[in-house]
PDB file of C-alpha atoms and ligand atoms in Angstrom:
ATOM      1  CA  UNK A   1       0.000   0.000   0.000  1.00 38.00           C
ATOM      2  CA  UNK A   2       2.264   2.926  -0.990  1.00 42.00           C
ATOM      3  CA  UNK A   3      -0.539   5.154  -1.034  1.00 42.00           C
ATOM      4  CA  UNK A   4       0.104   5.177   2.973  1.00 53.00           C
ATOM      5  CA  UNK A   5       2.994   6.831   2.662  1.00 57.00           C
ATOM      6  CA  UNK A   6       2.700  10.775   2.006  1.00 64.00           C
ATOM      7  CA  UNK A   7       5.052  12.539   1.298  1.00 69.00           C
ATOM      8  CA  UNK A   8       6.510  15.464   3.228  1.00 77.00           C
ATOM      9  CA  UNK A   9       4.843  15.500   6.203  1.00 80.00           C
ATOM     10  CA  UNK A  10       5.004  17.754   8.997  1.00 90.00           C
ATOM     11  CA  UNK A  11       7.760  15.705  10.800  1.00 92.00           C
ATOM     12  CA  UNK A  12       9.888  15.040   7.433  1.00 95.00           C
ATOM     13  CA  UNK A  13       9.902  18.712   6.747  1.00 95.00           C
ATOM     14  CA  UNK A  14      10.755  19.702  10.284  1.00 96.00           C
ATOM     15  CA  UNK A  15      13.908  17.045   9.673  1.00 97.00           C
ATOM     16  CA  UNK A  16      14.741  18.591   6.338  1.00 97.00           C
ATOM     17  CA  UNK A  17      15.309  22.324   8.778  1.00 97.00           C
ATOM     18  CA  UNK A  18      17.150  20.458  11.132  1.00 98.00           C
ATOM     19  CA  UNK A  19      19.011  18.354   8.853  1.00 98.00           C
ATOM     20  CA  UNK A  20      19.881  21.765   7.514  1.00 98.00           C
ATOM     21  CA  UNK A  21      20.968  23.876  10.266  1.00 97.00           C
ATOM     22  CA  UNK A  22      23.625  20.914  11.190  1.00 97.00           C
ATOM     23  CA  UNK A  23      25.020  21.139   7.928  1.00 96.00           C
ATOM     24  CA  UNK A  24      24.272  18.464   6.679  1.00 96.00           C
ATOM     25  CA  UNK A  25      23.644  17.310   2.869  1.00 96.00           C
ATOM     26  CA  UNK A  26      20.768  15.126   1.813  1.00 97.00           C
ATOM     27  CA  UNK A  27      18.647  14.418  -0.633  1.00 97.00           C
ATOM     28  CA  UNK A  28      15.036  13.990  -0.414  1.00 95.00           C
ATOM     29  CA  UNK A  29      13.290  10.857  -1.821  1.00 87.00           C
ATOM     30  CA  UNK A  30      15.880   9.602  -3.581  1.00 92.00           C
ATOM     31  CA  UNK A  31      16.049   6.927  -6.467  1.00 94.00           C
ATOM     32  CA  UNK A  32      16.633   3.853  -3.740  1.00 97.00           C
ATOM     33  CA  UNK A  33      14.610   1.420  -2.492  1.00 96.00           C
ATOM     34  CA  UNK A  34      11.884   2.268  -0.960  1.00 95.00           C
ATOM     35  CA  UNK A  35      12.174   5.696  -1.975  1.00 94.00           C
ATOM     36  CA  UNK A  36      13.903   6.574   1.546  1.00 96.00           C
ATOM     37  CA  UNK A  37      12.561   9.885   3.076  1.00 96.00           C
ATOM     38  CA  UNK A  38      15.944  11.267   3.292  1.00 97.00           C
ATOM     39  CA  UNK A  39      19.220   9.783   1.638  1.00 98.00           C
ATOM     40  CA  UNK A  40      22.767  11.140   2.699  1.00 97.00           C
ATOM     41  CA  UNK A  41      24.972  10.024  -0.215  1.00 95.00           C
ATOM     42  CA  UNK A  42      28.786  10.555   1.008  1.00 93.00           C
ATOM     43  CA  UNK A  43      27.701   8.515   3.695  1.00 95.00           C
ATOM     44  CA  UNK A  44      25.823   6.137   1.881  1.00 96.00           C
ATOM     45  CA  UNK A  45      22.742   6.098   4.792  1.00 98.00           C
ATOM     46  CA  UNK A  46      18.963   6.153   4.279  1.00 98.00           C
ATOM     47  CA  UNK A  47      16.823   7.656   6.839  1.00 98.00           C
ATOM     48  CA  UNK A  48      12.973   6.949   6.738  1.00 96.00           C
ATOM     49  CA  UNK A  49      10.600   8.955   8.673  1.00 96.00           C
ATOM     50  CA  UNK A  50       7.988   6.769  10.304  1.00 94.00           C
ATOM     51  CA  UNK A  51       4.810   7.772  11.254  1.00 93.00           C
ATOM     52  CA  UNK A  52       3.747   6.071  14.771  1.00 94.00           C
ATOM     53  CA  UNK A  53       0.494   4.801  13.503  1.00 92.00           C
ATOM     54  CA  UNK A  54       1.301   3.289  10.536  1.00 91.00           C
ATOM     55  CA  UNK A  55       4.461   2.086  11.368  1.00 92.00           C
ATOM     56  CA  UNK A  56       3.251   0.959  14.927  1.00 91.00           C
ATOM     57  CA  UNK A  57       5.673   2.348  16.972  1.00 93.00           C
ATOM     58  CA  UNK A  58       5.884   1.083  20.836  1.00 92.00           C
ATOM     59  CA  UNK A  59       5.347   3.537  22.664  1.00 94.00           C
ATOM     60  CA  UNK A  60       2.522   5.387  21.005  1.00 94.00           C
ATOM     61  CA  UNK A  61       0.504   2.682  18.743  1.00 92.00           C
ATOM     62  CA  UNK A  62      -2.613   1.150  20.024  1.00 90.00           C
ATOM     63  CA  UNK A  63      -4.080  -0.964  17.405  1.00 89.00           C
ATOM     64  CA  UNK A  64      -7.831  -0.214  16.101  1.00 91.00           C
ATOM     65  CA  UNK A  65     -10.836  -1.604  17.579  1.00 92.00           C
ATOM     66  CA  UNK A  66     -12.818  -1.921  14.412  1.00 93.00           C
ATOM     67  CA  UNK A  67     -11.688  -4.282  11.243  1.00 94.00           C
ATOM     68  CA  UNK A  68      -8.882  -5.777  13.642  1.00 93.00           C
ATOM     69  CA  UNK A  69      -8.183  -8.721  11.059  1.00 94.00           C
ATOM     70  CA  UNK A  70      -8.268  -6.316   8.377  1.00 95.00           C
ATOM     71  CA  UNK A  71      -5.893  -3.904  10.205  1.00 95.00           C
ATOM     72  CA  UNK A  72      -3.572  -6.306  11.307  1.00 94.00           C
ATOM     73  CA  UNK A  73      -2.828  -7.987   8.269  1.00 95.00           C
ATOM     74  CA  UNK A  74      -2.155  -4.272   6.343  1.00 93.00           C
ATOM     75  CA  UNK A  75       0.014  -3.424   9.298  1.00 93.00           C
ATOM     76  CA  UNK A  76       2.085  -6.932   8.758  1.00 94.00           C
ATOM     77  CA  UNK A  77       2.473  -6.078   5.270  1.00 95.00           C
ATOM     78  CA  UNK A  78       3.972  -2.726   6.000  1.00 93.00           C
ATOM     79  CA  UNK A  79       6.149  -4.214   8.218  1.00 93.00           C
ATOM     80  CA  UNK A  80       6.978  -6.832   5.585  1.00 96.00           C
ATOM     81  CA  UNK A  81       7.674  -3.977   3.217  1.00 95.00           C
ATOM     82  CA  UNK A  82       9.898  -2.217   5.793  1.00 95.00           C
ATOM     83  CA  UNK A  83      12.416  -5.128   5.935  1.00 96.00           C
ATOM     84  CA  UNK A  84      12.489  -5.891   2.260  1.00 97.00           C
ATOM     85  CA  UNK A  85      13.744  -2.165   1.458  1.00 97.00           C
ATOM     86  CA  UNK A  86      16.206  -2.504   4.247  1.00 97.00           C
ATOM     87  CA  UNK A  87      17.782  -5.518   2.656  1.00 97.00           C
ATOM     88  CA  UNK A  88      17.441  -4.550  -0.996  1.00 98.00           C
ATOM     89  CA  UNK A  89      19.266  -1.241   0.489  1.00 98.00           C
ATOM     90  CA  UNK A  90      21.727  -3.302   2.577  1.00 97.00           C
ATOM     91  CA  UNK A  91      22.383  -5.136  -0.904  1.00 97.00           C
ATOM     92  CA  UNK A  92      23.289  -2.103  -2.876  1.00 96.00           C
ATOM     93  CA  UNK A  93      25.740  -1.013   0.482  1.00 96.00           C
ATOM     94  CA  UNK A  94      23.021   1.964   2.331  1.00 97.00           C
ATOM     95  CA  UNK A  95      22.675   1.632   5.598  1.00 97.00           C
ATOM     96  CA  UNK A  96      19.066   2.470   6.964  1.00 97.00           C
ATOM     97  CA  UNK A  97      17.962   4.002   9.832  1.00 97.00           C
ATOM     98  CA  UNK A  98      14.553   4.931  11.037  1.00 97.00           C
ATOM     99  CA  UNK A  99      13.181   8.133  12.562  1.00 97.00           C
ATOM    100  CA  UNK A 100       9.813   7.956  14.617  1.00 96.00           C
ATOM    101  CA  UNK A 101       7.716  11.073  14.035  1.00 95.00           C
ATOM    102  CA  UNK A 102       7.070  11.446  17.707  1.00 96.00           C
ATOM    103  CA  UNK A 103      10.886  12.485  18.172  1.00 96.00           C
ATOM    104  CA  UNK A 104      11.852  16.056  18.433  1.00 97.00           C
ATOM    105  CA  UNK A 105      13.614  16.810  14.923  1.00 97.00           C
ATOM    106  CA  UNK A 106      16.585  18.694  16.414  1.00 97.00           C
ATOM    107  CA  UNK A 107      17.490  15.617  18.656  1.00 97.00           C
ATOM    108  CA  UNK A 108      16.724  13.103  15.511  1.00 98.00           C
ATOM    109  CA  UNK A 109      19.098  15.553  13.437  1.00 98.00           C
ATOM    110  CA  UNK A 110      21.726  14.834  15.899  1.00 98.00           C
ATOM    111  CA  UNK A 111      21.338  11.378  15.579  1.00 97.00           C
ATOM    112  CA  UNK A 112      21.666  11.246  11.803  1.00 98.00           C
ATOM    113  CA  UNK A 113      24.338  13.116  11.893  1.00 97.00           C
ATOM    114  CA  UNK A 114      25.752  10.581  14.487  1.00 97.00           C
ATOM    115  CA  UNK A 115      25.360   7.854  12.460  1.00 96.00           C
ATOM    116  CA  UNK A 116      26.161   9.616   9.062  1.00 96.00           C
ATOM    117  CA  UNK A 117      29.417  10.544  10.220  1.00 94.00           C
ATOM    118  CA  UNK A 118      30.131   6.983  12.518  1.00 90.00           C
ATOM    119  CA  UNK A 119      30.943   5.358   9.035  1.00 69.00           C
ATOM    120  CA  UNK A 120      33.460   8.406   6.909  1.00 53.00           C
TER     121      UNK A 120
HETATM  122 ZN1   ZN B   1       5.545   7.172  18.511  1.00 54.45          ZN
END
């Protein structure tokens, strides 16, 4: 279901500023796998943005009441999805990390950044 996945959201473009005032250079759905939110070239690392709901994230997902079956098996295929662009990624030598729209986008800045520069 790609149709799940709009693009720049609130939380992607509040990454993008942040991304920005650190200095540092990405591009913004790339031509990789999966189409990654963010991809950081010299570094060779993909950043997706995750939103909480969709991508069930622990602390903040609580699953629907109504069409549970239904709802269950769309949120296994996303997950599906996630792990087959991380390994078609892996295969071409990215590195992936993900980005959960609940955090605060200077502190997920930092992190790419971390992680960009952990590698060159
Ligand atoms: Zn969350």
């Amino acid at each position: 279901m790609r149709s799940v996945k709009s693009k720049n959201t609130g939380p992607e473009r509040a990454l993008a500023r942040a991304l920005t005032r650190l200095g540092v250079k990405f591009v913004r759905h790339a031509q990789l796998p999966g189409s990654p939110d963010f991809a950081l070239p010299q570094a060779r690392l993909a950043v997706f943005v995750h939103g909480c709901f969709w991508h069930c994230c622990a602390r903040h997902f609580s699953a629907p009441k109504s069409r549970a079956a239904a709802w269950a098996r769309h949120f296994a295929k996303n997950r599906a999805r996630d792990l087959r662009v991380r390994r078609l990624l892996r295969l071409r030598l990215w590195r992936t990390m993900v980005v959960w729209e609940h955090e605060a986008a200077c502190t997920a800045a930092a992190r790419v950044r971390r992680r960009a520069e952990s590698w060159r």
